[in-house]
Tab-separated table of C-alpha atoms and ligand atoms in Angstrom:
chain	number	residue	atom	x	y	z
A	1	MET	CA	-30.466	-8.591	-22.120
A	2	SER	CA	-30.177	-4.980	-20.896
A	3	GLU	CA	-28.193	-2.282	-22.649
A	4	PRO	CA	-24.418	-2.626	-22.207
A	5	LEU	CA	-22.559	-0.536	-19.661
A	6	ARG	CA	-20.649	2.045	-21.682
A	7	VAL	CA	-17.180	2.795	-20.432
A	8	ALA	CA	-14.673	5.551	-21.165
A	9	LEU	CA	-11.050	4.769	-20.422
A	10	ALA	CA	-8.610	7.517	-19.402
A	11	GLY	CA	-5.019	6.299	-19.591
A	12	LEU	CA	-3.807	3.566	-21.911
A	13	GLY	CA	-0.688	2.345	-20.170
A	14	THR	CA	-0.158	-1.232	-19.067
A	15	VAL	CA	-3.363	-1.398	-17.043
A	16	GLY	CA	-5.537	0.412	-19.606
A	17	GLY	CA	-4.393	-1.999	-22.302
A	18	GLY	CA	-5.058	-4.856	-19.875
A	19	VAL	CA	-8.637	-3.704	-19.288
A	20	ILE	CA	-9.318	-3.687	-23.040
A	21	LYS	CA	-7.761	-7.147	-23.459
A	22	LEU	CA	-9.642	-8.619	-20.490
A	23	LEU	CA	-13.016	-7.259	-21.607
A	24	GLU	CA	-12.364	-8.751	-25.027
A	25	ALA	CA	-11.053	-12.133	-23.870
A	26	ASN	CA	-13.776	-12.751	-21.260
A	27	ARG	CA	-16.580	-10.897	-23.047
A	28	ALA	CA	-19.170	-13.698	-23.046
A	29	LEU	CA	-18.495	-14.744	-19.445
A	30	ILE	CA	-18.622	-11.160	-18.179
A	31	GLU	CA	-21.905	-10.611	-19.981
A	32	ARG	CA	-23.386	-13.711	-18.335
A	33	ARG	CA	-22.098	-12.668	-14.929
A	34	ALA	CA	-23.099	-9.018	-15.172
A	35	GLY	CA	-26.386	-9.665	-16.950
A	36	ARG	CA	-25.304	-7.170	-19.624
A	37	GLY	CA	-22.272	-6.395	-21.712
A	38	ILE	CA	-19.489	-4.004	-20.765
A	39	GLU	CA	-18.276	-1.985	-23.739
A	40	VAL	CA	-15.415	0.463	-23.956
A	41	VAL	CA	-16.749	3.287	-26.124
A	42	ALA	CA	-14.160	6.048	-25.721
A	43	VAL	CA	-10.510	6.323	-24.770
A	44	SER	CA	-8.070	9.076	-23.987
A	45	ALA	CA	-4.312	9.040	-23.524
A	46	ARG	CA	-1.329	11.262	-24.121
A	47	ASP	CA	0.009	9.673	-27.275
A	48	ARG	CA	-2.406	8.564	-29.974
A	49	THR	CA	0.232	6.998	-32.186
A	50	LYS	CA	1.838	4.638	-29.684
A	51	ASP	CA	1.410	0.915	-30.400
A	52	ARG	CA	-0.240	-0.640	-27.348
A	53	GLY	CA	-0.847	-4.065	-28.812
A	54	VAL	CA	-4.621	-3.518	-28.809
A	55	ASP	CA	-6.934	-2.322	-31.567
A	56	LEU	CA	-8.194	1.124	-30.596
A	57	SER	CA	-9.847	1.918	-33.927
A	58	ARG	CA	-13.337	0.999	-32.718
A	59	PHE	CA	-13.273	3.475	-29.824
A	60	ALA	CA	-13.831	7.225	-29.974
A	61	TRP	CA	-10.484	8.929	-29.309
A	62	VAL	CA	-10.793	11.968	-27.053
A	63	ASP	CA	-7.763	14.260	-26.869
A	64	ASP	CA	-8.843	16.179	-23.787
A	65	THR	CA	-9.087	13.639	-20.986
A	66	THR	CA	-11.497	15.790	-18.999
A	67	ALA	CA	-13.925	15.722	-21.915
A	68	LEU	CA	-14.586	12.034	-21.150
A	69	ALA	CA	-16.698	13.260	-18.231
A	70	THR	CA	-19.201	14.745	-20.650
A	71	GLN	CA	-18.639	12.532	-23.702
A	72	GLU	CA	-21.997	11.446	-25.050
A	73	GLY	CA	-23.011	7.841	-24.492
A	74	VAL	CA	-20.691	7.166	-21.529
A	75	ASP	CA	-22.012	5.665	-18.271
A	76	VAL	CA	-18.775	5.168	-16.345
A	77	VAL	CA	-15.287	6.658	-16.560
A	78	VAL	CA	-12.262	4.528	-15.635
A	79	GLU	CA	-9.276	6.615	-14.573
A	80	LEU	CA	-5.837	5.041	-15.022
A	81	VAL	CA	-3.861	8.241	-15.418
A	82	GLY	CA	-2.382	8.406	-11.911
A	83	GLY	CA	-1.142	11.284	-9.782
A	84	SER	CA	-2.844	12.721	-6.725
A	85	ASP	CA	-3.909	15.939	-8.440
A	86	GLY	CA	-3.771	17.280	-11.987
A	87	PRO	CA	-5.719	15.642	-14.815
A	88	ALA	CA	-6.843	12.635	-12.747
A	89	LEU	CA	-8.475	14.780	-10.070
A	90	THR	CA	-9.984	17.165	-12.623
A	91	LEU	CA	-11.497	14.171	-14.414
A	92	ALA	CA	-12.800	12.637	-11.178
A	93	ARG	CA	-14.521	15.859	-10.118
A	94	ALA	CA	-15.969	16.466	-13.578
A	95	THR	CA	-17.239	12.884	-13.950
A	96	LEU	CA	-18.919	12.697	-10.552
A	97	GLY	CA	-20.225	16.240	-10.984
A	98	ASN	CA	-21.788	15.062	-14.224
A	99	ARG	CA	-23.476	12.189	-12.344
A	100	ARG	CA	-21.485	9.389	-13.903
A	101	GLY	CA	-19.838	6.475	-12.175
A	102	PHE	CA	-16.097	6.588	-11.593
A	103	VAL	CA	-13.641	3.708	-11.258
A	104	THR	CA	-10.022	4.374	-10.386
A	105	ALA	CA	-6.782	2.605	-9.523
A	106	ASN	CA	-5.342	5.861	-8.206
A	107	LYS	CA	-4.356	5.391	-4.577
A	108	ALA	CA	-2.520	8.716	-4.348
A	109	MET	CA	-5.620	10.647	-5.422
A	110	LEU	CA	-7.825	8.689	-3.024
A	111	ALA	CA	-5.393	9.188	-0.154
A	112	HIS	CA	-5.497	12.945	-0.658
A	113	HIS	CA	-9.006	13.554	-1.975
A	114	GLY	CA	-10.978	10.376	-1.295
A	115	LEU	CA	-13.426	11.936	1.133
A	116	GLU	CA	-14.273	14.780	-1.238
A	117	LEU	CA	-14.792	12.340	-4.107
A	118	ALA	CA	-16.887	9.966	-1.984
A	119	SER	CA	-19.086	12.910	-0.954
A	120	ALA	CA	-19.443	13.978	-4.575
A	121	ALA	CA	-20.380	10.435	-5.626
A	122	GLU	CA	-22.931	10.209	-2.840
A	123	ALA	CA	-24.449	13.581	-3.691
A	124	ALA	CA	-24.733	12.512	-7.319
A	125	GLY	CA	-26.026	9.025	-6.465
A	126	VAL	CA	-23.342	7.344	-8.581
A	127	PRO	CA	-20.686	4.745	-7.791
A	128	LEU	CA	-17.078	5.495	-6.851
A	129	LYS	CA	-15.085	2.253	-6.906
A	130	PHE	CA	-11.377	1.613	-6.344
A	131	GLU	CA	-10.587	-2.083	-5.892
A	132	ALA	CA	-7.429	-1.743	-8.008
A	133	ALA	CA	-6.043	1.054	-5.832
A	134	VAL	CA	-5.086	-1.274	-2.965
A	135	ALA	CA	-3.068	-4.450	-3.487
A	136	GLY	CA	-3.718	-4.571	-7.261
A	137	GLY	CA	-5.529	-7.764	-8.146
A	138	VAL	CA	-6.199	-8.859	-4.557
A	139	PRO	CA	-9.908	-8.293	-3.805
A	140	VAL	CA	-9.263	-6.859	-0.372
A	141	ILE	CA	-11.552	-3.821	-0.643
A	142	LYS	CA	-14.413	-6.082	-1.626
A	143	GLY	CA	-13.406	-8.574	1.055
A	144	LEU	CA	-13.561	-5.948	3.786
A	145	ARG	CA	-16.490	-3.837	2.635
A	146	GLU	CA	-18.680	-6.803	1.716
A	147	GLY	CA	-17.387	-10.150	2.942
A	148	ALA	CA	-16.357	-8.900	6.384
A	149	ALA	CA	-18.968	-6.130	6.617
A	150	ALA	CA	-20.608	-7.693	9.685
A	151	ASN	CA	-17.426	-7.480	11.760
A	152	GLU	CA	-15.804	-4.879	13.863
A	153	ILE	CA	-12.247	-4.777	12.579
A	154	ALA	CA	-9.701	-3.512	15.047
A	155	ARG	CA	-6.546	-4.154	13.080
A	156	VAL	CA	-5.580	-4.391	9.441
A	157	TYR	CA	-2.009	-4.793	8.284
A	158	GLY	CA	0.025	-6.123	5.434
A	159	ILE	CA	2.536	-5.922	2.650
A	160	LEU	CA	1.213	-3.236	0.352
A	161	ASN	CA	4.129	-2.512	-1.943
A	162	GLY	CA	5.386	-5.116	-4.363
A	163	THR	CA	8.526	-3.207	-5.298
A	164	CYS	CA	9.746	-3.146	-1.689
A	165	ASN	CA	8.796	-6.750	-1.148
A	166	PHE	CA	10.667	-7.770	-4.276
A	167	ILE	CA	13.750	-5.852	-3.141
A	168	LEU	CA	13.653	-7.200	0.441
A	169	SER	CA	13.053	-10.780	-0.580
A	170	THR	CA	15.799	-10.627	-3.214
A	171	MET	CA	18.197	-9.132	-0.642
A	172	GLU	CA	17.196	-12.033	1.602
A	173	SER	CA	17.639	-14.817	-0.948
A	174	GLU	CA	20.814	-13.439	-2.531
A	175	GLY	CA	22.464	-11.694	0.424
A	176	ARG	CA	22.874	-8.490	-1.570
A	177	ASP	CA	22.510	-4.872	-0.504
A	178	PHE	CA	19.608	-2.530	-1.182
A	179	ALA	CA	21.156	-0.220	-3.803
A	180	GLU	CA	22.371	-3.104	-5.949
A	181	VAL	CA	19.009	-4.903	-5.920
A	182	LEU	CA	17.112	-1.670	-6.599
A	183	ALA	CA	19.307	-0.948	-9.630
A	184	GLU	CA	18.671	-4.442	-10.949
A	185	ALA	CA	14.917	-4.157	-10.342
A	186	GLN	CA	14.900	-0.897	-12.291
A	187	ALA	CA	16.869	-2.433	-15.159
A	188	LEU	CA	14.367	-5.305	-15.296
A	189	GLY	CA	11.414	-2.890	-15.219
A	190	PHE	CA	10.156	-4.094	-11.805
A	191	ALA	CA	10.817	-0.742	-10.167
A	192	GLU	CA	9.936	2.719	-11.443
A	193	SER	CA	12.773	4.908	-12.781
A	194	ASP	CA	11.812	7.260	-9.928
A	195	PRO	CA	11.138	4.725	-7.192
A	196	THR	CA	10.777	7.281	-4.375
A	197	PHE	CA	7.111	6.673	-3.564
A	198	ASP	CA	7.665	2.929	-3.449
A	199	ILE	CA	10.895	2.678	-1.488
A	200	ASP	CA	10.097	5.497	0.933
A	201	GLY	CA	6.835	3.847	1.954
A	202	ILE	CA	4.580	6.557	0.500
A	203	ASP	CA	2.775	4.248	-1.920
A	204	ALA	CA	2.084	1.784	0.909
A	205	ALA	CA	0.939	4.680	3.111
A	206	HIS	CA	-1.559	5.778	0.450
A	207	LYS	CA	-2.968	2.259	0.356
A	208	LEU	CA	-2.981	1.853	4.136
A	209	SER	CA	-5.020	5.032	4.599
A	210	ILE	CA	-7.656	3.694	2.174
A	211	LEU	CA	-7.725	0.275	3.837
A	212	ALA	CA	-8.070	1.807	7.292
A	213	SER	CA	-11.119	3.807	6.239
A	214	VAL	CA	-12.839	0.836	4.687
A	215	ALA	CA	-11.949	-1.446	7.604
A	216	PHE	CA	-12.755	0.884	10.502
A	217	GLY	CA	-15.321	3.357	9.162
A	218	THR	CA	-12.981	6.249	9.878
A	219	ARG	CA	-12.391	9.228	7.651
A	220	PRO	CA	-9.334	8.761	5.427
A	221	ALA	CA	-6.356	10.289	7.220
A	222	PHE	CA	-3.319	9.912	5.002
A	223	ALA	CA	-1.523	12.802	6.715
A	224	ASP	CA	-1.550	10.759	9.936
A	225	VAL	CA	0.299	7.752	8.466
A	226	ALA	CA	3.876	7.563	9.755
A	227	ALA	CA	5.880	6.288	6.800
A	228	LEU	CA	9.426	5.006	6.617
A	229	GLY	CA	10.665	2.980	3.688
A	230	ILE	CA	13.449	0.466	3.167
A	231	ARG	CA	16.430	2.567	2.063
A	232	GLN	CA	18.193	2.043	5.381
A	233	VAL	CA	17.849	-1.740	5.450
A	234	ILE	CA	21.180	-3.445	4.733
A	235	ALA	CA	21.951	-7.059	3.921
A	236	ALA	CA	23.363	-7.506	7.439
A	237	ASP	CA	19.973	-6.573	8.979
A	238	ILE	CA	18.338	-9.301	6.977
A	239	ALA	CA	21.002	-11.799	8.038
A	240	GLU	CA	20.630	-10.801	11.725
A	241	ALA	CA	16.845	-11.022	11.471
A	242	ALA	CA	17.155	-14.502	9.939
A	243	ALA	CA	19.454	-15.623	12.758
A	244	LEU	CA	16.825	-14.455	15.249
A	245	GLY	CA	13.976	-16.263	13.419
A	246	TYR	CA	12.499	-13.338	11.481
A	247	LYS	CA	12.116	-11.994	7.953
A	248	VAL	CA	12.308	-8.295	7.158
A	249	ARG	CA	9.169	-6.943	5.468
A	250	LEU	CA	7.788	-3.460	4.846
A	251	VAL	CA	4.502	-3.703	6.744
A	252	GLY	CA	1.689	-1.177	6.939
A	253	VAL	CA	-0.241	-1.458	10.199
A	254	ALA	CA	-3.512	0.295	11.031
A	255	GLU	CA	-5.365	-0.047	14.309
A	256	ALA	CA	-8.463	1.637	15.655
A	257	GLY	CA	-9.279	1.740	19.320
A	258	PRO	CA	-10.127	3.941	22.270
A	259	TYR	CA	-6.654	5.475	21.982
A	260	GLY	CA	-7.384	6.683	18.431
A	261	LEU	CA	-6.341	5.703	14.943
A	262	PHE	CA	-2.860	4.344	14.517
A	263	GLN	CA	-1.377	4.080	11.007
A	264	ARG	CA	2.233	3.274	10.267
A	265	VAL	CA	4.305	1.889	7.379
A	266	HIS	CA	7.744	0.742	8.565
A	267	PRO	CA	10.136	-2.106	7.947
A	268	HIS	CA	9.291	-4.836	10.472
A	269	LEU	CA	10.759	-8.069	11.684
A	270	VAL	CA	8.091	-10.672	10.945
A	271	PRO	CA	8.288	-14.032	12.774
A	272	ILE	CA	9.140	-16.831	10.385
A	273	ASP	CA	5.899	-18.671	11.244
A	274	HIS	CA	3.688	-15.678	10.395
A	275	PRO	CA	1.965	-15.830	6.970
A	276	LEU	CA	3.475	-12.461	5.985
A	277	ALA	CA	6.973	-13.954	6.289
A	278	HIS	CA	6.146	-16.212	3.348
A	279	VAL	CA	5.021	-13.436	1.031
A	280	THR	CA	7.911	-13.101	-1.405
A	281	GLY	CA	8.691	-11.295	-4.643
A	282	SER	CA	6.249	-8.639	-5.769
A	283	LEU	CA	3.232	-10.206	-4.057
A	284	ASN	CA	1.025	-8.198	-1.705
A	285	ALA	CA	-0.832	-9.524	1.319
A	286	VAL	CA	-3.292	-8.109	3.825
A	287	VAL	CA	-4.361	-9.460	7.203
A	288	ALA	CA	-7.581	-8.223	8.801
A	289	GLU	CA	-8.804	-9.240	12.235
A	290	GLY	CA	-12.586	-9.269	12.595
A	291	ASN	CA	-14.317	-9.734	15.938
A	292	PHE	CA	-16.505	-12.592	14.659
A	293	VAL	CA	-14.721	-13.985	11.625
A	294	GLY	CA	-11.230	-14.008	13.183
A	295	ARG	CA	-8.080	-13.549	11.138
A	296	LEU	CA	-8.509	-13.124	7.391
A	297	PHE	CA	-5.566	-13.362	5.029
A	298	PHE	CA	-5.644	-11.997	1.479
A	299	GLN	CA	-2.695	-12.532	-0.828
A	300	GLY	CA	-1.915	-12.105	-4.496
A	301	PRO	CA	-0.302	-9.974	-7.173
A	302	GLY	CA	-0.297	-6.311	-6.195
A	303	ALA	CA	0.451	-4.886	-9.618
A	304	GLY	CA	0.757	-5.725	-13.303
A	305	GLU	CA	-1.440	-5.724	-16.355
A	306	GLY	CA	-3.637	-8.750	-15.714
A	307	PRO	CA	-4.138	-8.446	-11.934
A	308	THR	CA	-4.877	-4.721	-11.949
A	309	ALA	CA	-7.207	-5.034	-14.949
A	310	SER	CA	-8.965	-7.863	-13.105
A	311	ALA	CA	-9.717	-5.524	-10.186
A	312	VAL	CA	-10.861	-2.664	-12.448
A	313	VAL	CA	-13.218	-4.914	-14.390
A	314	ALA	CA	-14.597	-6.438	-11.164
A	315	ASP	CA	-15.682	-2.905	-10.224
A	316	LEU	CA	-17.261	-2.454	-13.642
A	317	ILE	CA	-19.167	-5.724	-13.246
A	318	ASP	CA	-20.552	-4.525	-9.901
A	319	ILE	CA	-21.678	-1.303	-11.527
A	320	ALA	CA	-23.197	-3.160	-14.481
A	321	ARG	CA	-25.178	-5.272	-11.998
A	322	GLY	CA	-26.255	-2.189	-10.079
A	323	GLU	CA	-24.506	-3.606	-6.996
A	324	TYR	CA	-22.586	-0.840	-5.372
A	325	GLY	CA	-22.815	1.003	-2.133
A	326	PRO	CA	-20.982	3.882	-0.505
A	327	ALA	CA	-17.306	4.138	-1.416
A	328	TYR	CA	-16.034	3.561	2.138
A	329	ALA	CA	-18.649	0.937	3.001
A	330	MET	CA	-20.836	3.454	4.811
A	331	PRO	CA	-22.163	6.898	3.984
A	332	VAL	CA	-19.645	9.702	4.375
A	333	ALA	CA	-21.712	11.203	7.220
A	334	ALA	CA	-21.338	7.943	9.175
A	335	LEU	CA	-17.521	7.922	8.976
A	336	ILE	CA	-15.951	9.040	12.220
A	337	ASP	CA	-12.814	11.042	12.820
A	338	GLY	CA	-10.073	8.804	14.149
A	339	ALA	CA	-7.799	11.047	16.178
A	340	ARG	CA	-4.141	10.218	15.542
A	341	ALA	CA	-2.949	7.769	18.175
A	342	ASP	CA	0.280	8.550	20.017
A	343	SER	CA	2.789	5.864	19.033
A	344	GLY	CA	4.766	6.490	22.228
A	345	GLU	CA	2.023	4.710	24.166
A	346	ARG	CA	2.414	1.551	22.120
A	347	ARG	CA	4.286	-1.357	23.585
A	348	GLY	CA	6.396	-3.758	21.614
A	349	ARG	CA	9.794	-5.252	21.004
A	350	ALA	CA	12.295	-3.489	18.811
A	351	TYR	CA	15.241	-4.395	16.623
A	352	LEU	CA	17.801	-1.588	16.763
A	353	ARG	CA	20.819	-1.621	14.499
A	354	PHE	CA	23.735	0.687	14.985
A	355	THR	CA	26.749	1.012	12.743
A	356	VAL	CA	29.513	2.222	15.017
A	357	GLU	CA	33.193	3.085	15.147
A	358	ASP	CA	35.198	0.117	16.396
A	359	LYS	CA	36.607	1.847	19.478
A	360	VAL	CA	36.618	1.601	23.255
A	361	GLY	CA	33.402	2.533	25.038
A	362	VAL	CA	30.948	2.469	22.135
A	363	LEU	CA	28.933	-0.453	23.472
A	364	ALA	CA	28.901	1.114	26.938
A	365	GLU	CA	27.572	4.359	25.440
A	366	ILE	CA	24.728	2.560	23.665
A	367	ALA	CA	23.919	0.449	26.726
A	368	ALA	CA	23.902	3.573	28.921
A	369	ALA	CA	21.441	5.318	26.595
A	370	MET	CA	19.190	2.260	26.805
A	371	ARG	CA	19.491	2.102	30.571
A	372	ASP	CA	18.782	5.811	31.027
A	373	ALA	CA	15.664	5.585	28.834
A	374	GLY	CA	14.485	2.438	30.642
A	375	VAL	CA	14.864	0.145	27.635
A	376	SER	CA	15.607	-3.436	28.592
A	377	ILE	CA	17.918	-5.347	26.229
A	378	GLU	CA	16.930	-8.915	25.363
A	379	SER	CA	19.900	-9.667	23.118
A	380	LEU	CA	22.863	-7.893	21.596
A	381	ILE	CA	25.106	-8.955	18.746
A	382	GLN	CA	28.233	-7.215	17.529
A	383	ARG	CA	29.661	-8.168	14.135
A	384	GLY	CA	32.749	-7.155	12.204
A	385	ALA	CA	32.937	-4.573	9.461
A	386	VAL	CA	29.854	-3.949	7.331
A	387	SER	CA	29.844	-2.530	3.817
A	388	GLY	CA	30.103	1.246	4.004
A	389	GLY	CA	32.366	1.166	7.067
A	390	GLY	CA	32.001	0.628	10.822
A	391	VAL	CA	30.925	-2.430	12.752
A	392	LEU	CA	27.389	-3.564	13.300
A	393	VAL	CA	25.659	-3.700	16.678
A	394	ALA	CA	22.187	-5.231	16.607
A	395	ILE	CA	19.978	-5.097	19.684
A	396	VAL	CA	16.630	-6.722	20.342
A	397	THR	CA	14.744	-5.153	23.225
A	398	HIS	CA	12.285	-6.652	25.663
A	399	GLU	CA	8.720	-5.468	25.289
A	400	GLY	CA	8.302	-1.907	26.420
A	401	PRO	CA	6.847	1.462	25.448
A	402	GLU	CA	8.004	2.874	22.123
A	403	ARG	CA	8.513	6.209	23.831
A	404	SER	CA	11.469	4.774	25.755
A	405	VAL	CA	13.153	3.484	22.603
A	406	ALA	CA	12.676	6.888	20.973
A	407	GLN	CA	14.273	8.521	24.024
A	408	ALA	CA	17.267	6.186	23.895
A	409	LEU	CA	17.821	6.935	20.216
A	410	GLU	CA	17.466	10.646	20.898
A	411	LYS	CA	20.216	10.428	23.532
A	412	LEU	CA	22.505	8.861	20.946
A	413	ARG	CA	21.657	11.302	18.176
A	414	GLY	CA	24.780	13.018	16.850
A	415	SER	CA	27.122	10.766	18.826
A	416	PRO	CA	30.526	10.664	17.083
A	417	SER	CA	30.625	6.923	17.810
A	418	LEU	CA	27.823	6.256	15.335
A	419	VAL	CA	28.481	5.858	11.634
A	420	GLY	CA	25.190	6.987	10.124
A	421	ALA	CA	21.724	6.895	11.655
A	422	PRO	CA	20.545	3.837	13.590
A	423	LEU	CA	17.744	1.710	12.136
A	424	TRP	CA	14.702	0.895	14.281
A	425	MET	CA	12.518	-1.946	13.070
A	426	HIS	CA	9.428	-2.992	15.010
A	427	ILE	CA	8.893	-6.657	15.716
A	428	LEU	CA	5.509	-7.895	14.556
A	429	GLU	CA	4.138	-10.013	17.375
B	501	LIG	N1	4.157	0.545	-7.307
B	501	LIG	C1	3.278	-0.381	-6.669
B	501	LIG	C2	4.067	-1.499	-6.029
B	501	LIG	C3	2.292	-1.019	-7.597
B	501	LIG	O1	5.275	-1.619	-6.228
B	501	LIG	O2	3.454	-2.278	-5.320
B	501	LIG	C4	1.106	-0.183	-7.883
B	501	LIG	O3	0.392	0.090	-6.730
């Protein structure tokens, strides 16, 4: 049996503790699968005294996280610190610069600095792996970069944030409003105390930009992801969607084509017979369409101790076997620039929800804005008072260019008839 792979672990939160437990619990099996052992030899975290439910006494404790990059006897550094910059990025640069492998679950850092880190890994001839950064325990990076590597993939989309999916599916099953469900999720520890990145779609946008690169062979372009979260979704939207045969889901969609690279995270209406409609709670799911394999569907837990540790250790097993290739499934020089596609050119159906004053002429004003922008209305529902005041008007449009819908909404902007901003949800066809 070869020498074990020696691992340094930066960050001992839920996932770090999970990695230690998994390596311990499945030690013999992992050794058989990898052909060698995988040993944690050094750890670093903020608080040395905290009880993490795992025995840390056999590992070297390193106070300065960056020092793991040069710690003697380490082959690979696992980064579970988080944050797009700061200590995580310093550690990544130092580790790769020191010609050591690097495994990370840090989607924010990859979204902002992935190309630089992939170039550094390539220059050093060492692995950069990040299965845990997208959809937690779901092996979607591996699925795309290896299993579907023979295919041209034109479209990849999915539910990439478990917090939002938990909130939306709880709103759906219990008929409650966003703020109430968010507060409960926070109290139960399902949502972060600062949930901004999750509920504003930023976390999903980070993940989508990574997926798009791996799927299409384009340079990561996080700045080009249009992101809108779920704050504006109210219980009445979910009820209207249900009446129309849809579920509301926060969906990240990426497409590559002659028109450029399109990346968007928005709340969508998903037809009830689509697999994404049945993804509930904190699960994640990704659909990829390959030109030979057809539609692939990956689903599973997107976060949590066990699932995320499972993805991290899968990367370590690949490294232990010597089975790793370029971070984005092709050398950095082969990645192409995907110019940002103009969403106005896209065609689709839209769900538009207005909360309006209950007064004469409001419907006529909305209909006139639609008419003037060339938006054709397929159906329109008006309901009585909604929580927060006003009455609800929900419109589903016929298929048409998104530019026209944007123009109609622009015409209505600032109208005194509207109570708050309208909500535009795309219909996933
Ligand atoms: N905060 C993420 C989510 C999990 O709610 O899905 C980690 O990526």
